[in-house]
Short mmCIF file of C-alpha atoms in Angstrom, two decimals:
data_model
loop_
_atom_site.label_atom_id
_atom_site.label_comp_id
_atom_site.label_asym_id
_atom_site.label_seq_id
_atom_site.Cartn_x
_atom_site.Cartn_y
_atom_site.Cartn_z
CA MET A 253 -25.42 -22.50 -29.10
CA LYS A 254 -28.17 -24.02 -26.54
CA ALA A 255 -29.46 -26.64 -27.94
CA PHE A 256 -33.05 -25.34 -29.60
CA TYR A 257 -35.39 -27.77 -27.66
CA GLY A 258 -34.48 -27.36 -24.80
CA ASP A 259 -33.17 -24.17 -23.12
CA LEU A 260 -33.42 -22.00 -25.46
CA ARG A 261 -34.86 -18.88 -25.08
CA LEU A 262 -36.07 -17.68 -28.12
CA GLY A 263 -36.67 -13.80 -28.04
CA ILE A 264 -39.21 -11.89 -31.09
CA LEU A 265 -40.13 -8.49 -31.72
CA GLY A 266 -43.88 -7.62 -32.51
CA GLY A 267 -46.00 -9.46 -31.08
CA GLY A 268 -49.23 -10.52 -33.98
CA GLN A 269 -50.68 -13.27 -35.89
CA LEU A 270 -47.40 -13.91 -37.17
CA GLY A 271 -45.73 -13.81 -34.17
CA ARG A 272 -48.58 -16.13 -32.67
CA MET A 273 -47.70 -18.69 -35.79
CA LEU A 274 -44.66 -18.18 -35.13
CA ILE A 275 -45.45 -19.34 -31.48
CA GLN A 276 -48.06 -22.47 -32.30
CA GLN A 277 -45.04 -23.84 -34.10
CA ALA A 278 -42.07 -23.16 -31.20
CA ILE A 279 -44.77 -24.63 -29.06
CA ASN A 280 -43.77 -28.62 -30.48
CA TYR A 281 -39.96 -27.37 -30.22
CA ASN A 282 -40.03 -27.18 -26.70
CA VAL A 283 -39.03 -23.75 -27.93
CA THR A 284 -39.13 -20.38 -24.30
CA VAL A 285 -40.87 -17.88 -26.44
CA LYS A 286 -40.18 -13.95 -25.21
CA VAL A 287 -42.14 -11.36 -27.63
CA LEU A 288 -41.57 -7.29 -26.88
CA ASP A 289 -45.20 -5.86 -28.30
CA PRO A 290 -46.62 -1.73 -27.97
CA ASP A 291 -49.21 -3.65 -28.21
CA ARG A 292 -50.61 -4.90 -23.98
CA ASP A 293 -53.42 -7.50 -26.14
CA ALA A 294 -51.69 -8.57 -28.83
CA PRO A 295 -52.45 -11.55 -30.40
CA CYS A 296 -48.92 -13.50 -29.14
CA ARG A 297 -49.63 -12.88 -25.27
CA LYS A 298 -51.54 -15.40 -24.27
CA LEU A 299 -49.10 -17.50 -25.60
CA CYS A 300 -45.80 -17.06 -25.06
CA ASP A 301 -43.85 -17.78 -21.91
CA GLU A 302 -43.17 -13.35 -21.21
CA PHE A 303 -44.86 -10.43 -22.39
CA VAL A 304 -43.72 -7.20 -22.29
CA THR A 305 -44.80 -4.40 -23.70
CA GLY A 306 -42.89 -1.58 -25.02
CA SER A 307 -42.05 0.32 -28.12
CA LEU A 308 -39.91 -1.54 -31.58
CA SER A 309 -38.44 1.58 -32.33
CA ASP A 310 -37.25 2.69 -28.81
CA TYR A 311 -33.59 1.39 -28.67
CA GLU A 312 -33.62 0.65 -24.80
CA THR A 313 -36.19 -1.04 -24.21
CA VAL A 314 -35.42 -3.84 -27.68
CA TYR A 315 -31.73 -3.76 -26.45
CA ASN A 316 -33.27 -4.76 -23.31
CA PHE A 317 -35.11 -7.25 -24.34
CA GLY A 318 -32.78 -8.89 -26.51
CA LYS A 319 -29.89 -8.94 -23.63
CA LYS A 320 -32.98 -11.78 -21.46
CA VAL A 321 -33.03 -14.15 -24.77
CA ASP A 322 -30.92 -16.26 -27.49
CA LEU A 323 -31.47 -15.41 -30.96
CA LEU A 324 -33.11 -12.87 -31.11
CA THR A 325 -36.10 -12.81 -34.53
CA ILE A 326 -38.41 -10.71 -36.26
CA GLU A 327 -42.51 -11.12 -36.59
CA ILE A 328 -42.23 -6.81 -37.91
CA GLU A 329 -39.67 -4.79 -39.71
CA LYS A 330 -40.49 -1.58 -38.50
CA VAL A 331 -37.78 -2.21 -35.85
CA ASN A 332 -35.11 -0.34 -34.13
CA VAL A 333 -31.97 -1.95 -35.88
CA ASP A 334 -29.43 0.33 -33.80
CA ALA A 335 -30.56 -1.43 -31.21
CA LEU A 336 -29.81 -5.41 -32.76
CA GLU A 337 -26.73 -4.57 -34.58
CA GLN A 338 -25.39 -3.15 -30.59
CA LEU A 339 -26.84 -6.97 -28.94
CA GLU A 340 -25.37 -8.80 -32.24
CA ARG A 341 -22.28 -7.28 -31.34
CA GLU A 342 -22.51 -8.38 -28.20
CA GLY A 343 -22.95 -12.11 -29.19
CA VAL A 344 -26.38 -12.33 -28.60
CA ILE A 345 -28.10 -13.81 -32.39
CA VAL A 346 -30.31 -12.35 -34.65
CA TYR A 347 -32.31 -13.71 -36.85
CA PRO A 348 -32.58 -12.38 -40.52
CA GLN A 349 -29.22 -9.41 -40.01
CA PRO A 350 -29.80 -6.90 -38.22
CA ARG A 351 -28.04 -5.45 -42.18
CA VAL A 352 -30.59 -7.42 -44.08
CA ILE A 353 -33.61 -5.24 -42.09
CA ARG A 354 -31.69 -1.81 -42.50
CA LEU A 355 -31.53 -2.27 -46.24
CA ILE A 356 -35.27 -3.60 -46.25
CA GLN A 357 -36.48 -0.91 -44.12
CA ASP A 358 -35.97 1.17 -46.97
CA LYS A 359 -37.72 0.87 -50.10
CA GLY A 360 -34.88 3.47 -51.99
CA LEU A 361 -31.94 1.14 -50.72
CA GLN A 362 -34.19 -2.29 -52.03
CA LYS A 363 -34.13 -0.74 -54.75
CA GLN A 364 -31.04 0.56 -55.70
CA PHE A 365 -29.83 -3.48 -54.07
CA PHE A 366 -32.15 -4.62 -56.89
CA LYS A 367 -30.48 -2.99 -59.50
CA GLU A 368 -26.25 -3.50 -58.04
CA ASN A 369 -27.30 -7.39 -58.38
CA GLU A 370 -29.08 -7.53 -61.03
CA ILE A 371 -32.29 -8.17 -59.88
CA PRO A 372 -35.57 -7.55 -62.20
CA THR A 373 -37.59 -4.89 -60.89
CA ALA A 374 -39.29 -1.77 -62.00
CA GLU A 375 -37.47 1.05 -63.88
CA PHE A 376 -37.59 3.85 -60.54
CA GLN A 377 -36.47 7.47 -58.81
CA ILE A 378 -35.36 8.64 -56.03
CA ILE A 379 -37.31 10.58 -54.61
CA SER A 380 -36.29 13.68 -51.50
CA ASN A 381 -38.86 16.24 -50.84
CA ALA A 382 -41.49 18.12 -53.44
CA LYS A 383 -38.93 19.77 -55.86
CA ASP A 384 -37.73 16.37 -57.18
CA LEU A 385 -41.00 14.79 -57.97
CA GLU A 386 -41.92 17.61 -60.60
CA GLN A 387 -38.85 17.12 -62.26
CA ALA A 388 -38.84 13.82 -62.32
CA GLN A 389 -39.09 12.21 -66.09
CA MET A 390 -41.01 9.48 -65.22
CA PRO A 391 -43.34 8.73 -67.97
CA PHE A 392 -47.65 9.00 -66.11
CA PRO A 393 -49.20 6.39 -64.37
CA TYR A 394 -46.96 5.94 -61.96
CA ILE A 395 -46.60 4.99 -58.42
CA GLN A 396 -44.66 6.81 -55.97
CA LYS A 397 -43.74 5.30 -52.38
CA LEU A 398 -42.76 6.31 -49.20
CA ARG A 399 -38.94 5.33 -48.50
CA ARG A 400 -40.34 4.04 -44.92
CA ASP A 401 -42.98 2.51 -42.93
CA GLY A 402 -45.08 1.98 -45.66
CA TYR A 403 -46.86 -1.68 -45.32
CA ASP A 404 -50.68 -2.97 -46.15
CA GLY A 405 -51.24 -1.34 -48.95
CA LYS A 406 -50.09 1.91 -46.90
CA GLY A 407 -47.17 4.94 -47.98
CA VAL A 408 -48.23 3.97 -51.69
CA TYR A 409 -49.86 6.00 -54.00
CA LYS A 410 -50.44 6.14 -57.41
CA VAL A 411 -49.86 9.18 -59.86
CA VAL A 412 -52.10 9.13 -62.91
CA ASP A 413 -51.56 12.52 -64.31
CA GLN A 414 -49.99 16.37 -63.29
CA SER A 415 -53.13 16.16 -61.04
CA TYR A 416 -52.91 13.75 -58.88
CA LEU A 417 -48.48 15.96 -57.52
CA GLU A 418 -50.35 18.18 -54.75
CA ASN A 419 -51.69 15.35 -53.36
CA ALA A 420 -48.30 13.47 -53.65
CA PHE A 421 -46.30 12.47 -50.40
CA THR A 422 -43.62 15.33 -50.15
CA GLU A 423 -40.94 12.45 -47.41
CA PRO A 424 -38.65 11.10 -49.21
CA SER A 425 -40.03 8.26 -51.38
CA LEU A 426 -38.99 6.60 -54.90
CA ILE A 427 -40.99 6.41 -57.84
CA GLU A 428 -41.69 3.86 -59.77
CA ARG A 429 -42.81 3.43 -63.62
CA TRP A 430 -45.76 1.91 -63.37
CA VAL A 431 -46.24 -1.94 -64.04
CA ASP A 432 -49.13 -3.71 -66.40
CA PHE A 433 -49.14 -6.31 -64.94
CA GLU A 434 -50.44 -9.45 -65.88
CA LYS A 435 -50.07 -11.44 -62.30
CA GLU A 436 -49.22 -10.51 -58.78
CA ILE A 437 -47.02 -13.79 -57.55
CA ALA A 438 -44.59 -14.07 -54.98
CA VAL A 439 -41.94 -16.72 -53.74
CA ILE A 440 -41.14 -17.23 -50.15
CA VAL A 441 -37.11 -18.24 -49.64
CA ALA A 442 -35.71 -20.32 -46.92
CA ARG A 443 -32.15 -19.96 -45.66
CA ASN A 444 -29.76 -21.55 -42.29
CA GLU A 445 -27.07 -21.03 -41.56
CA LYS A 446 -24.71 -23.26 -43.42
CA GLY A 447 -26.16 -21.92 -46.44
CA ASP A 448 -28.66 -24.39 -47.32
CA ILE A 449 -31.51 -23.01 -49.61
CA GLU A 450 -35.59 -23.94 -50.33
CA THR A 451 -38.07 -22.13 -52.22
CA PHE A 452 -41.67 -22.33 -51.57
CA PRO A 453 -43.24 -23.99 -54.20
CA MET A 454 -45.08 -19.94 -56.01
CA VAL A 455 -48.04 -18.65 -55.22
CA GLU A 456 -50.33 -16.33 -56.85
CA MET A 457 -52.68 -13.33 -55.41
CA GLU A 458 -56.09 -11.64 -55.83
CA PHE A 459 -55.59 -8.17 -53.72
CA ASN A 460 -59.10 -6.19 -52.46
CA PRO A 461 -58.31 -2.96 -54.80
CA GLU A 462 -59.49 -0.71 -52.12
CA ALA A 463 -57.71 -2.34 -49.47
CA ASN A 464 -54.65 -2.83 -51.46
CA LEU A 465 -54.29 -6.29 -49.68
CA VAL A 466 -53.96 -9.68 -50.42
CA GLU A 467 -57.04 -10.81 -50.86
CA PHE A 468 -57.56 -14.55 -51.87
CA LEU A 469 -54.33 -16.46 -53.20
CA ILE A 470 -53.64 -19.10 -55.47
CA SER A 471 -50.92 -22.17 -54.86
CA PRO A 472 -49.79 -24.73 -56.17
CA SER A 473 -49.63 -22.18 -59.39
CA THR A 474 -50.72 -23.12 -62.94
CA LEU A 475 -48.31 -20.54 -64.32
CA SER A 476 -45.90 -21.48 -66.85
CA PHE A 477 -43.05 -24.66 -65.54
CA GLU A 478 -40.55 -21.91 -66.26
CA VAL A 479 -42.29 -18.79 -65.03
CA GLN A 480 -42.06 -20.85 -61.76
CA GLN A 481 -38.89 -22.07 -62.38
CA GLU A 482 -37.49 -18.21 -62.77
CA ALA A 483 -39.26 -16.92 -60.18
CA ALA A 484 -37.82 -19.94 -57.68
CA THR A 485 -34.79 -18.53 -59.49
CA ILE A 486 -34.85 -15.19 -58.20
CA ALA A 487 -35.73 -15.85 -54.94
CA LYS A 488 -33.07 -17.31 -54.32
CA LYS A 489 -30.21 -15.52 -55.76
CA ILE A 490 -31.61 -12.43 -54.02
CA ALA A 491 -31.57 -14.45 -50.52
CA GLU A 492 -27.70 -15.78 -51.52
CA SER A 493 -27.38 -11.98 -52.20
CA LEU A 494 -28.15 -10.38 -49.27
CA ARG A 495 -27.33 -13.85 -47.48
CA ILE A 496 -30.37 -13.48 -44.66
CA VAL A 497 -30.77 -16.29 -42.39
CA GLY A 498 -34.58 -16.64 -42.14
CA LEU A 499 -36.95 -16.35 -44.69
CA LEU A 500 -38.01 -14.30 -47.45
CA ALA A 501 -40.99 -13.17 -48.78
CA VAL A 502 -40.15 -12.08 -52.27
CA GLU A 503 -43.65 -9.96 -53.99
CA MET A 504 -43.28 -10.22 -57.67
CA PHE A 505 -44.91 -8.79 -61.53
CA LEU A 506 -45.84 -10.66 -64.03
CA ASP A 507 -46.18 -8.44 -66.70
CA LYS A 508 -47.73 -8.63 -69.81
CA SER A 509 -44.85 -9.54 -71.75
CA GLY A 510 -43.92 -12.84 -69.61
CA LYS A 511 -41.82 -10.63 -67.75
CA ILE A 512 -40.74 -11.54 -64.28
CA LEU A 513 -40.19 -7.93 -61.86
CA VAL A 514 -39.90 -7.77 -58.30
CA ASN A 515 -41.92 -5.16 -56.54
CA GLU A 516 -40.88 -5.55 -52.70
CA LEU A 517 -39.35 -8.14 -50.70
CA ALA A 518 -39.89 -9.20 -46.30
CA PRO A 519 -37.13 -10.74 -44.49
CA ARG A 520 -39.81 -12.89 -42.54
CA PRO A 521 -42.98 -15.07 -42.57
CA HIS A 522 -45.81 -12.86 -45.31
CA ASN A 523 -48.86 -13.17 -46.13
CA SER A 524 -47.76 -15.10 -49.10
CA GLY A 525 -47.28 -18.67 -46.95
CA HIS A 526 -50.38 -18.63 -44.69
CA GLN A 527 -51.88 -21.68 -46.21
CA THR A 528 -48.53 -24.05 -46.14
CA ILE A 529 -50.18 -25.11 -42.60
CA GLU A 530 -52.50 -26.85 -44.30
CA GLY A 531 -51.07 -27.27 -47.55
CA ASN A 532 -47.40 -27.67 -47.72
CA VAL A 533 -45.11 -30.33 -46.06
CA VAL A 534 -43.53 -27.78 -43.60
CA SER A 535 -45.23 -24.36 -43.49
CA GLN A 536 -43.12 -21.33 -43.23
CA PHE A 537 -43.51 -20.77 -39.33
CA GLU A 538 -41.70 -24.29 -39.60
CA GLN A 539 -39.42 -23.35 -41.78
CA HIS A 540 -38.19 -19.35 -40.09
CA LEU A 541 -37.50 -21.81 -36.89
CA ARG A 542 -35.47 -24.40 -38.66
CA ALA A 543 -33.69 -21.76 -40.49
CA ILE A 544 -32.33 -19.96 -37.79
CA PHE A 545 -32.04 -22.87 -35.94
CA ASN A 546 -29.57 -23.13 -38.60
CA GLN A 547 -31.93 -26.91 -38.62
CA PRO A 548 -32.30 -28.79 -41.24
CA LEU A 549 -34.79 -27.03 -43.58
CA GLY A 550 -38.72 -28.58 -43.75
CA ASN A 551 -39.56 -30.40 -47.78
CA THR A 552 -41.65 -27.76 -49.51
CA GLU A 553 -43.85 -29.89 -51.33
CA SER A 554 -47.42 -28.96 -51.46
CA LEU A 555 -49.68 -31.69 -50.73
CA SER A 556 -52.22 -30.15 -52.45
CA ASN A 557 -53.87 -26.95 -54.04
CA ALA A 558 -54.41 -24.51 -51.25
CA ILE A 559 -56.12 -20.92 -50.96
CA MET A 560 -55.87 -18.89 -48.69
CA ILE A 561 -58.27 -15.38 -47.82
CA ASN A 562 -58.01 -13.40 -45.06
CA VAL A 563 -60.75 -12.49 -42.87
CA LEU A 564 -60.59 -8.48 -43.67
CA GLY A 565 -63.37 -6.65 -40.51
CA GLU A 566 -65.74 -4.92 -43.14
CA GLN A 567 -66.34 -1.44 -43.62
CA GLY A 568 -68.82 0.62 -41.14
CA HIS A 569 -67.16 -1.65 -38.41
CA GLU A 570 -65.65 -1.04 -36.12
CA GLY A 571 -65.81 -2.26 -31.79
CA PRO A 572 -65.51 -5.69 -31.18
CA ALA A 573 -65.36 -9.00 -33.02
CA VAL A 574 -67.83 -10.43 -34.03
CA TYR A 575 -68.30 -13.67 -36.75
CA GLN A 576 -71.14 -14.28 -38.62
CA GLY A 577 -70.81 -17.45 -41.28
CA ILE A 578 -68.11 -19.36 -39.00
CA GLU A 579 -70.25 -21.87 -38.16
CA LYS A 580 -71.45 -22.35 -42.28
CA VAL A 581 -68.35 -21.99 -43.48
CA LEU A 582 -67.26 -24.92 -40.53
CA ASN A 583 -69.64 -27.07 -41.91
CA CYS A 584 -67.71 -27.57 -45.25
CA PRO A 585 -64.89 -30.01 -45.51
CA GLY A 586 -61.45 -28.90 -46.52
CA VAL A 587 -61.62 -25.68 -45.02
CA TYR A 588 -59.24 -24.02 -41.80
CA VAL A 589 -59.81 -20.92 -39.60
CA HIS A 590 -57.61 -19.42 -38.11
CA LEU A 591 -58.71 -16.04 -35.74
CA TYR A 592 -56.06 -14.26 -34.68
CA GLY A 593 -57.17 -12.99 -31.44
CA LYS A 594 -57.68 -9.60 -31.85
CA ALA A 595 -60.11 -8.59 -29.41
CA LEU A 596 -61.95 -5.62 -31.94
CA THR A 597 -62.49 -5.08 -35.19
CA LYS A 598 -61.91 -1.28 -38.08
CA PRO A 599 -62.45 -2.33 -42.15
CA PHE A 600 -59.94 -4.23 -43.68
CA ARG A 601 -57.16 -4.92 -40.11
CA LYS A 602 -56.66 -8.99 -40.58
CA MET A 603 -58.90 -10.23 -38.00
CA GLY A 604 -57.68 -13.90 -39.39
CA HIS A 605 -57.90 -16.02 -42.65
CA VAL A 606 -59.21 -19.42 -43.76
CA THR A 607 -57.24 -21.76 -45.53
CA ILE A 608 -59.68 -24.36 -48.05
CA VAL A 609 -57.43 -27.87 -48.98
CA ASP A 610 -59.06 -29.82 -51.65
CA VAL A 611 -57.46 -32.12 -54.70
CA ASP A 612 -60.01 -30.34 -56.96
CA ARG A 613 -58.37 -27.03 -57.90
CA GLU A 614 -61.76 -26.04 -58.83
CA LYS A 615 -64.35 -26.77 -56.23
CA ALA A 616 -61.11 -25.63 -53.94
CA ILE A 617 -61.33 -22.19 -55.56
CA GLU A 618 -65.74 -23.10 -55.20
CA LYS A 619 -65.06 -23.81 -51.94
CA ALA A 620 -63.22 -20.44 -51.28
CA ARG A 621 -65.81 -18.10 -53.17
CA TYR A 622 -67.72 -19.68 -50.67
CA VAL A 623 -65.94 -18.66 -47.80
CA GLN A 624 -65.41 -15.03 -48.86
CA ASN A 625 -69.28 -14.04 -49.44
CA THR A 626 -70.14 -16.15 -45.55
CA LEU A 627 -67.37 -15.68 -43.29
CA LYS A 628 -67.83 -11.20 -42.05
CA VAL A 629 -66.68 -9.30 -39.39
CA VAL A 630 -68.54 -6.99 -37.24
CA SER A 631 -69.54 -5.65 -34.45
#
């Protein structure tokens, strides 16, 4: 294999903010990066060595892009896996492996994988059509999720009672028992080709109920050592069962009885790991590169309390982005602003994130609330 710090050509499928932050780290390793994305103004465009505009779901486009790189990775799961499998057969290294992406693309297969590997998850049923849903044996309320293409809170529907069925999804989906959870938690795990494995400290999340997006994330967690250990053990077990090479974000619920249930997986850098850039010895983006280049994995320890806030487009604003209150926020010590280079804002669009680092956890939370109330994306 070519030296990762010299002549290796890395291809990234997807040109969004995750790819942008991956490139920022890849620059430190002198890696040549090529990006494919359907949006000619994607966040990665100005940072990569070569930018190709094209569909991520089109076989020929993905195949032809992959033939020009040595190693292919993703920053979004919605890609043409048939093309990735063919590239892999022809000697292009694809990490995470196409079989892992195929499994994770389908929430039904993902759930069956949990069941087969004895990974704790909410009780579920696979649904093919509206008739299946009407005959489902699941107590109300429950959650319906589209098997494919749901992300960032889309493709998820809460069925409260019988009357909600008329607006339910009719496409292939799964339904799962409603989890009365205490906390949403996540662990990011990395595994390289040698089989070395490392987890980042568990984080706690708060969601925006309207957008169903992570709005506020705190690291490290103050939940019990036992809960944190168990979450890390589950994440490692999943990574090892999948034999994944790269990063895997494992989103979980801690229910009211103290039981951990796995919700979903993402085989790439993830929103629940942005705070690692300033908050940990190694960031999730560097760890992903180390893993796919089969290098030693980095130290994942927390350096301090770190809180991450997503900067979302304000409701009622659509158009060229204006960042109100940015000077006030930058005036706070320990506040790090990351803007994603998206020219246009719209309600709930992820426009950036802010990480707040402070040795005093309560002060970090206080500053985070201030940032939340002060920094607004309008048009």
